[in-house]
Coordinates of C-alpha atoms and ligand atoms in Angstrom, one line a residue:
Chain A
M1 CA 0.0 0.1 -0.2
N2 CA 1.1 3.5 -0.5
L3 CA 1.0 6.4 1.6
D4 CA -2.2 7.7 0.3
E5 CA -4.3 4.6 0.8
D6 CA -2.6 4.1 4.2
L7 CA -3.8 7.4 5.4
I8 CA -7.0 7.4 4.0
S9 CA -8.0 4.0 5.4
A10 CA -6.5 5.8 9.0
H11 CA -8.8 8.0 8.4
Q12 CA -11.7 5.5 7.7
T13 CA -10.9 3.7 10.9
Y14 CA -10.2 7.0 12.5
N15 CA -6.9 5.5 13.7
L16 CA -5.5 8.8 15.8
P17 CA -2.1 7.2 16.6
R18 CA -2.1 6.0 12.9
L19 CA -2.6 9.1 11.5
V20 CA 0.0 11.1 13.9
V21 CA 2.7 8.7 12.4
L22 CA 1.6 8.7 8.4
Y23 CA 1.1 12.7 8.4
Q24 CA 4.3 12.7 9.9
Q25 CA 5.8 10.5 7.2
A26 CA 3.9 12.4 4.3
A27 CA 5.8 15.8 6.0
E28 CA 9.1 14.2 5.8
E29 CA 8.7 13.2 2.5
A30 CA 7.8 17.0 1.4
F31 CA 10.6 18.2 3.5
A32 CA 12.8 15.5 1.8
R33 CA 12.0 17.2 -1.4
Q34 CA 12.2 20.9 0.0
D35 CA 8.8 21.5 -0.1
I36 CA 8.4 23.7 3.3
D37 CA 4.7 24.6 2.7
A38 CA 3.8 21.1 2.3
G39 CA 5.7 19.5 5.2
C40 CA 4.3 22.2 7.5
F41 CA 0.6 21.4 5.7
Y42 CA 1.3 17.8 6.7
L43 CA 2.7 18.4 10.1
T44 CA -0.2 20.6 11.1
H45 CA -2.5 17.3 10.3
A46 CA -0.1 15.3 12.4
Y47 CA -0.2 18.2 14.9
I48 CA -4.1 18.2 15.2
F49 CA -4.6 14.4 15.6
S50 CA -1.5 14.5 18.1
L51 CA -3.9 16.8 20.0
E52 CA -7.1 15.0 19.8
G53 CA -5.1 11.6 20.7
N54 CA -3.2 13.0 23.4
H55 CA -0.2 11.3 21.3
A56 CA 3.6 11.5 22.7
D57 CA 4.6 12.9 19.7
S58 CA 2.5 16.3 20.1
K59 CA 5.3 18.4 22.1
K60 CA 7.8 17.7 19.4
I61 CA 5.8 18.3 16.3
H62 CA 4.4 21.4 17.7
A63 CA 8.0 22.8 18.6
R64 CA 9.2 22.0 15.0
L65 CA 6.1 24.1 13.4
V66 CA 6.8 26.6 16.0
D67 CA 10.6 26.7 14.2
Y68 CA 9.2 26.7 11.0
G69 CA 7.2 29.9 11.8
R70 CA 3.5 28.0 11.5
E71 CA 2.6 27.3 15.0
A72 CA 2.2 29.8 18.6
Chain B
M1 CA -58.2 42.0 33.2
N2 CA -54.8 43.2 32.0
Q3 CA -51.5 41.3 32.9
V4 CA -50.4 43.4 35.7
S5 CA -53.6 43.2 37.8
L6 CA -53.7 39.3 37.2
L7 CA -50.5 38.8 38.8
H8 CA -51.0 41.5 41.6
D9 CA -53.7 38.8 42.3
V10 CA -51.0 36.3 42.5
K11 CA -48.7 38.4 44.8
K12 CA -51.1 38.9 47.9
P13 CA -51.3 37.1 50.9
V14 CA -52.4 33.2 49.9
A15 CA -56.2 33.4 51.5
E16 CA -56.9 36.5 49.2
A17 CA -54.2 35.0 46.3
K18 CA -55.4 33.5 42.7
G19 CA -53.0 30.9 41.4
L20 CA -51.1 32.1 38.4
P21 CA -53.5 32.9 35.2
N22 CA -53.6 30.1 32.6
Q23 CA -51.5 32.0 29.8
H24 CA -48.7 31.1 32.0
Y25 CA -49.2 27.6 30.8
V26 CA -50.5 27.8 27.4
D27 CA -49.3 31.1 25.9
P28 CA -46.4 30.1 23.7
V29 CA -45.3 33.8 23.9
T30 CA -45.6 33.6 27.5
F31 CA -43.7 30.6 27.7
A32 CA -40.7 32.4 25.5
D33 CA -40.9 35.5 28.2
E34 CA -40.7 32.9 31.1
S35 CA -37.9 31.1 29.5
L36 CA -35.8 34.0 29.6
K37 CA -37.0 35.1 33.2
L38 CA -37.5 32.4 35.1
L39 CA -35.1 29.9 33.5
K40 CA -32.3 31.9 31.7
Q41 CA -31.6 34.6 33.9
Q42 CA -31.9 32.3 36.9
W43 CA -29.7 29.0 38.1
A44 CA -31.3 26.0 36.1
G45 CA -30.5 22.7 36.6
V46 CA -29.0 20.9 33.3
G47 CA -27.5 17.8 34.0
F48 CA -25.6 15.4 36.6
G49 CA -22.1 15.5 37.5
K50 CA -22.1 11.6 37.6
D51 CA -22.7 11.7 33.6
I52 CA -19.1 13.0 33.2
P53 CA -17.6 11.0 35.9
N54 CA -13.9 11.1 34.3
K55 CA -11.4 13.8 33.1
G56 CA -11.9 14.6 29.8
D57 CA -15.8 13.3 29.5
A58 CA -18.0 15.5 27.8
L59 CA -22.1 15.8 27.4
P60 CA -24.1 17.9 25.4
I61 CA -26.8 19.6 26.5
T62 CA -29.8 21.3 24.6
F63 CA -32.0 23.6 26.8
L64 CA -34.2 25.5 25.6
G65 CA -32.7 25.3 22.2
T66 CA -29.2 26.5 23.6
P67 CA -26.6 23.9 23.2
L68 CA -24.6 23.6 26.3
L69 CA -21.7 21.1 26.7
A70 CA -20.7 20.1 30.1
V71 CA -16.8 19.2 30.3
R72 CA -15.0 17.4 33.5
N73 CA -11.8 19.4 32.8
Q74 CA -7.9 18.1 33.9
D75 CA -8.3 19.1 37.3
G76 CA -11.7 17.4 37.4
A77 CA -14.1 20.0 37.6
V78 CA -17.3 20.7 35.8
R79 CA -17.0 23.7 33.5
V80 CA -20.2 24.5 30.9
F81 CA -19.7 26.0 27.3
Y82 CA -21.6 27.0 25.0
N83 CA -21.5 23.6 22.7
V84 CA -20.2 26.1 19.4
C85 CA -17.0 26.5 17.5
R86 CA -15.7 30.4 17.7
H87 CA -15.0 30.0 14.1
R88 CA -18.4 29.5 12.2
G89 CA -20.5 28.4 14.7
M90 CA -20.2 24.5 14.4
Q91 CA -21.8 22.6 16.5
L92 CA -18.9 21.1 18.9
I93 CA -19.7 18.1 19.9
A94 CA -22.7 15.6 18.9
E95 CA -22.4 12.9 21.7
A96 CA -21.3 12.2 25.2
S97 CA -18.2 10.6 24.8
N98 CA -14.2 11.3 26.4
L99 CA -12.4 14.0 24.8
G100 CA -9.2 13.2 25.7
K101 CA -7.6 16.9 26.6
V102 CA -8.9 18.6 23.3
I103 CA -12.4 19.3 21.9
R104 CA -11.7 19.3 17.8
C105 CA -14.3 21.2 16.0
P106 CA -15.3 18.2 13.5
Y107 CA -15.4 21.4 10.6
H108 CA -12.0 23.2 10.2
S109 CA -10.2 21.3 13.1
W110 CA -9.9 24.3 15.5
C111 CA -8.7 22.5 18.9
Y112 CA -9.6 23.9 22.0
D113 CA -8.5 22.7 25.6
L114 CA -10.9 21.6 28.2
D115 CA -11.0 25.1 30.1
G116 CA -12.2 26.5 26.9
K117 CA -9.0 28.0 25.2
L118 CA -8.2 28.0 21.7
R119 CA -5.1 25.7 21.3
A120 CA -4.8 25.0 17.6
S121 CA -6.1 27.0 14.2
P122 CA -4.9 24.8 11.5
H123 CA -4.6 26.5 8.4
V124 CA -5.8 29.5 9.5
G125 CA -3.2 31.8 8.0
G126 CA -3.4 29.6 4.7
P127 CA -2.2 26.1 3.8
G128 CA 0.6 24.8 6.6
Q129 CA 0.5 28.2 8.5
N130 CA -1.4 28.2 11.6
I131 CA -1.5 31.3 13.1
H132 CA -1.9 34.9 11.4
D133 CA -1.9 38.5 12.8
S134 CA -5.8 38.7 13.1
I135 CA -6.3 35.5 14.7
H136 CA -5.9 36.3 18.6
R137 CA -6.4 33.0 20.5
E138 CA -6.7 34.6 23.5
E139 CA -10.0 36.4 22.3
L140 CA -11.3 33.0 20.8
S141 CA -12.2 30.8 24.0
L142 CA -15.3 28.8 24.0
L143 CA -17.9 30.9 25.4
E144 CA -18.5 29.7 28.9
V145 CA -21.8 30.1 30.9
P146 CA -21.7 30.3 34.8
S147 CA -22.1 26.7 36.2
A148 CA -22.3 25.1 39.6
V149 CA -22.5 21.8 40.3
W150 CA -24.6 20.8 44.0
R151 CA -25.4 17.6 45.6
D152 CA -24.3 16.7 41.9
V153 CA -26.7 19.0 39.7
I154 CA -25.0 21.1 36.9
F155 CA -26.7 24.3 37.5
V156 CA -26.1 27.2 35.1
N157 CA -26.8 30.6 34.8
I158 CA -27.1 31.1 31.0
E159 CA -27.8 34.9 31.0
G160 CA -24.7 35.3 33.2
N161 CA -27.0 37.8 35.9
A162 CA -27.5 36.0 39.2
P163 CA -25.8 36.2 42.3
E164 CA -23.1 33.3 42.6
F165 CA -24.9 30.0 43.2
D166 CA -23.5 29.9 46.7
V167 CA -25.4 32.8 47.7
Y168 CA -28.3 31.8 46.0
A169 CA -28.3 28.6 47.2
A170 CA -27.0 29.7 50.7
E171 CA -30.4 29.0 52.6
L172 CA -31.0 25.8 51.5
K173 CA -27.2 24.7 51.9
Q174 CA -27.7 26.0 55.8
R175 CA -30.8 24.0 55.9
W176 CA -29.1 20.6 54.8
A177 CA -25.9 21.5 56.3
E178 CA -25.9 18.3 57.9
F179 CA -26.1 16.5 54.2
E180 CA -23.3 17.9 53.0
Q181 CA -21.4 15.4 52.5
P182 CA -20.6 12.8 49.6
I183 CA -23.4 11.1 47.6
Y184 CA -22.9 8.1 45.6
H185 CA -24.9 7.6 42.3
G186 CA -27.0 4.2 42.5
G187 CA -26.1 3.5 38.6
A188 CA -28.3 2.2 36.1
E189 CA -31.2 1.2 37.8
S190 CA -31.1 4.2 40.5
S191 CA -31.7 6.7 37.0
F192 CA -34.9 6.9 35.3
K193 CA -36.8 9.9 33.4
L194 CA -40.3 10.4 32.7
D195 CA -41.9 12.3 30.0
V196 CA -45.1 14.3 31.0
A197 CA -47.6 16.1 28.7
T198 CA -47.5 19.2 31.4
N199 CA -45.8 22.9 31.8
W200 CA -42.7 22.5 34.0
K201 CA -44.2 24.7 36.6
L202 CA -46.8 22.3 37.4
A203 CA -44.4 19.8 38.3
V204 CA -42.9 22.1 40.5
E205 CA -45.9 23.6 42.0
N206 CA -46.9 19.8 43.0
Y207 CA -44.0 18.2 44.4
C208 CA -43.8 21.2 46.9
E209 CA -47.0 20.4 48.5
S210 CA -48.1 17.7 50.6
Y211 CA -52.0 18.2 50.5
H212 CA -52.5 15.7 47.5
L213 CA -50.4 13.2 49.4
P214 CA -53.4 10.8 50.8
W215 CA -55.3 11.2 47.4
V216 CA -52.7 10.6 45.1
H217 CA -50.4 8.5 46.6
P218 CA -52.6 6.3 48.9
G219 CA -50.2 3.3 48.8
L220 CA -47.6 5.3 50.7
N221 CA -50.5 5.0 53.5
S222 CA -48.9 5.8 56.9
Y223 CA -46.4 7.9 55.3
S224 CA -49.0 10.0 53.4
R225 CA -50.9 11.2 56.3
L226 CA -51.4 14.9 56.5
E227 CA -50.7 15.3 60.1
D228 CA -46.8 14.2 59.8
H229 CA -46.1 16.7 57.3
Y230 CA -45.0 20.4 57.6
H231 CA -43.9 23.0 55.0
I232 CA -40.9 24.3 54.2
E233 CA -41.0 27.7 53.1
Q234 CA -37.8 29.9 52.3
D235 CA -39.3 33.3 50.3
D236 CA -37.7 33.8 46.7
R237 CA -35.6 30.6 47.1
F238 CA -37.4 27.1 47.6
S239 CA -40.0 25.8 49.3
G240 CA -41.5 22.5 50.1
Q241 CA -42.8 19.4 52.5
G242 CA -41.2 17.9 55.0
T243 CA -42.1 14.2 57.0
L244 CA -41.8 13.2 60.8
V245 CA -42.1 9.2 59.8
Y246 CA -39.8 8.5 57.3
R247 CA -39.4 4.8 57.4
Q248 CA -36.4 3.2 55.9
L249 CA -36.5 0.1 53.7
E250 CA -35.5 -3.1 54.5
E251 CA -35.0 -6.4 53.1
N252 CA -34.2 -9.5 54.8
G253 CA -32.2 -7.5 57.4
L254 CA -30.3 -5.2 55.1
K255 CA -31.0 -1.4 55.0
F256 CA -29.1 1.3 53.4
S257 CA -25.8 2.9 55.3
D258 CA -26.9 6.1 57.0
F259 CA -25.1 9.6 56.3
Q260 CA -22.4 10.2 58.6
A261 CA -23.7 12.2 62.0
L262 CA -27.0 13.3 61.3
S263 CA -28.9 14.5 64.1
E264 CA -31.8 12.7 65.9
Q265 CA -34.2 14.8 63.5
W266 CA -33.5 12.9 60.9
N267 CA -33.8 8.9 62.2
E268 CA -37.3 9.3 60.7
G269 CA -37.7 12.8 59.0
A270 CA -37.3 13.7 55.4
E271 CA -37.2 16.7 53.3
Y272 CA -38.6 17.5 49.5
V273 CA -37.6 20.7 48.4
S274 CA -37.9 22.7 44.9
L275 CA -34.9 24.9 44.2
F276 CA -36.4 27.3 42.3
P277 CA -36.9 27.3 39.5
N278 CA -36.5 23.6 38.0
V279 CA -34.5 21.3 40.6
L280 CA -36.4 19.2 43.2
F281 CA -34.0 17.6 45.8
G282 CA -35.4 14.8 48.5
V283 CA -32.9 13.9 51.4
H284 CA -33.6 10.9 53.9
R285 CA -31.0 9.6 56.4
D286 CA -30.1 7.1 54.0
H287 CA -30.4 8.2 50.4
A288 CA -31.1 11.0 48.6
F289 CA -32.5 12.0 45.1
A290 CA -32.4 14.7 42.8
I291 CA -34.9 16.0 39.9
V292 CA -34.2 17.9 36.7
L293 CA -36.9 19.4 35.2
E294 CA -36.5 19.7 31.2
P295 CA -38.8 21.7 29.7
V296 CA -38.7 20.4 26.5
A297 CA -42.0 22.6 25.5
I298 CA -44.3 24.6 26.8
D299 CA -46.4 21.6 27.4
R300 CA -43.9 18.9 27.9
T301 CA -41.6 18.2 30.7
R302 CA -38.9 15.7 31.0
E303 CA -38.4 14.8 34.5
H304 CA -34.5 13.4 35.2
I305 CA -34.6 11.4 38.3
E306 CA -31.5 10.2 40.3
L307 CA -31.3 8.2 43.6
Y308 CA -28.0 8.7 45.5
Y309 CA -26.5 6.7 48.5
A310 CA -24.6 7.6 51.7
T311 CA -21.5 5.2 51.1
E312 CA -20.0 3.2 48.4
Q313 CA -20.6 0.0 50.2
D314 CA -24.6 0.9 49.2
L315 CA -23.2 0.2 45.5
D316 CA -22.2 -3.6 46.1
A317 CA -24.1 -6.1 44.7
D318 CA -25.4 -6.9 48.0
Y319 CA -27.6 -4.0 47.6
A320 CA -28.5 -4.2 44.5
E321 CA -31.9 -5.7 45.1
L322 CA -32.4 -3.1 47.9
R323 CA -31.5 0.1 45.2
Q324 CA -33.8 -1.6 42.9
K325 CA -36.7 -2.0 45.0
N326 CA -35.9 1.9 46.2
A327 CA -35.9 2.9 42.5
K328 CA -39.0 1.2 42.0
L329 CA -40.7 2.8 44.9
W330 CA -39.8 6.1 43.6
K331 CA -40.8 5.6 40.1
E332 CA -44.0 4.5 41.4
V333 CA -44.6 7.4 43.4
F334 CA -43.1 9.9 40.8
S335 CA -45.6 8.0 38.5
E336 CA -48.7 8.5 40.3
D337 CA -48.3 12.4 40.0
I338 CA -48.3 12.2 35.9
H339 CA -52.2 12.2 35.7
V340 CA -52.5 15.2 38.2
V341 CA -49.8 17.5 36.8
E342 CA -51.0 16.6 32.9
G343 CA -54.9 16.9 34.2
M344 CA -53.7 20.2 35.5
Q345 CA -52.1 21.1 32.2
K346 CA -55.2 20.0 30.4
G347 CA -57.3 22.3 33.0
R348 CA -55.4 25.5 31.8
H349 CA -57.0 25.3 28.6
C350 CA -60.5 26.6 30.3
A351 CA -61.1 30.3 29.4
A352 CA -63.1 30.7 32.6
F353 CA -60.2 29.1 35.4
D354 CA -59.0 32.3 36.9
G355 CA -56.0 31.1 38.5
G356 CA -57.5 28.8 41.2
K357 CA -58.3 29.5 44.9
F358 CA -55.4 28.2 47.6
S359 CA -56.0 26.7 50.4
P360 CA -54.8 28.8 53.0
V361 CA -53.3 26.3 55.0
M362 CA -52.4 23.5 52.7
D363 CA -51.0 25.3 49.5
S364 CA -48.7 28.4 50.7
P365 CA -45.8 26.4 49.4
T366 CA -47.2 26.4 46.0
H367 CA -48.3 30.0 46.6
L368 CA -45.0 30.7 47.9
F369 CA -43.5 29.6 44.0
H370 CA -46.2 31.3 42.0
R371 CA -45.1 34.6 43.8
W372 CA -41.5 33.7 43.1
V373 CA -42.5 33.3 39.5
A374 CA -44.8 36.6 39.3
E375 CA -42.0 38.7 40.8
R376 CA -39.2 37.1 38.2
Y377 CA -42.2 37.8 35.3
E378 CA -42.6 41.3 36.1
S379 CA -39.1 41.9 36.4
Ligands
LIG401 S1 -16.3 26.1 12.4 FE1 -15.2 25.0 13.8 S2 -13.4 25.0 13.0 FE2 -14.3 25.9 11.1
LIG402 FE1 -47.0 13.7 44.5

């Protein structure tokens, strides 16, 4: 399965921890190709689902968005 | 006669007074007016703490059409917000659930913490940009409704105009100071709802008088003898009745535990009080109950009835039968009242009815409530 399909299935099953992981992956791929906007877009999604799911990565993701000037 | 003079009659001393005119039970304009003055501007009961026992629990409540959200925050305190997102006014939470630490709006995923603070506003400044100069998060907290929890009932003052709840309830808290101790909800069988085709006020009026007991509740027999009852009357706050002959339930030698260190008065005493506007309480040596009257429509009321015990031990399986018996007993009693409150509602469609003539001796708690209504209504 590719990332898109994984994401769709994680949305369908409302699997919050999985969404946090997959959106971080999507962000990494975007950052790897120097697409900062797309990276922050996916990171934002990872952040929102990490807040909702009380996920351990929440702080780390938040800090990263702050570094990029995308979050307060 | 005009409205002013009709309410003037309500406020006379009980021997000369008339009851509230029909329009307070059947006229939609008066109902809307009363909903504001008697409910939203007062401390109205809307739910129970036991329904949100854990941190992060959230319960959507619609009260008089207003969408509310009761939440137990990370400190274990109950807070009540409007169940509405500050962005586009989306309803935030549709069903009772545990939210963890944030309330995420299902529309564009703005996230609020359990104290209502806006924590995240994704893409608000464009894709991947979650901040913007014009988005001041500190100004975009969820709108909070003043609330208080007492005897497990969640009270709200929607209009935010009332004195502190502790001030409003001070006289009743003082009267029942001995009962200011933990209460334990009896569980599923100790919780029931009755849908009644009546205006909510008639349920209050019926609850606070003992006059009807021998006629409507003959099964209570010795317990309902009129001479064993007394009135409870606190102007502007509450009214009700007390009994001198409460007898504990007993089965195979088993009784519920008593609340701690009660004075002798409560050995065979029990009290039933309507805290205006819409909450009915009962206290006994070994159990208590709370009833929230939900005004569903001018002539529809949902009674939310919850029974509580004095110790955790009373929630054990050993006591299950006794709890069931107690719940059944109260359900029977409250069900016996349905035909009278529904019958009074029907009677209020008779244009010739003039509000009614009170018994100066037996109806004074009811009259006290009518006076409270009249005074609030005219304010
Ligand atoms: S309406 Fe709630 S985030 Fe848009
Ligand atoms: Fe009754």
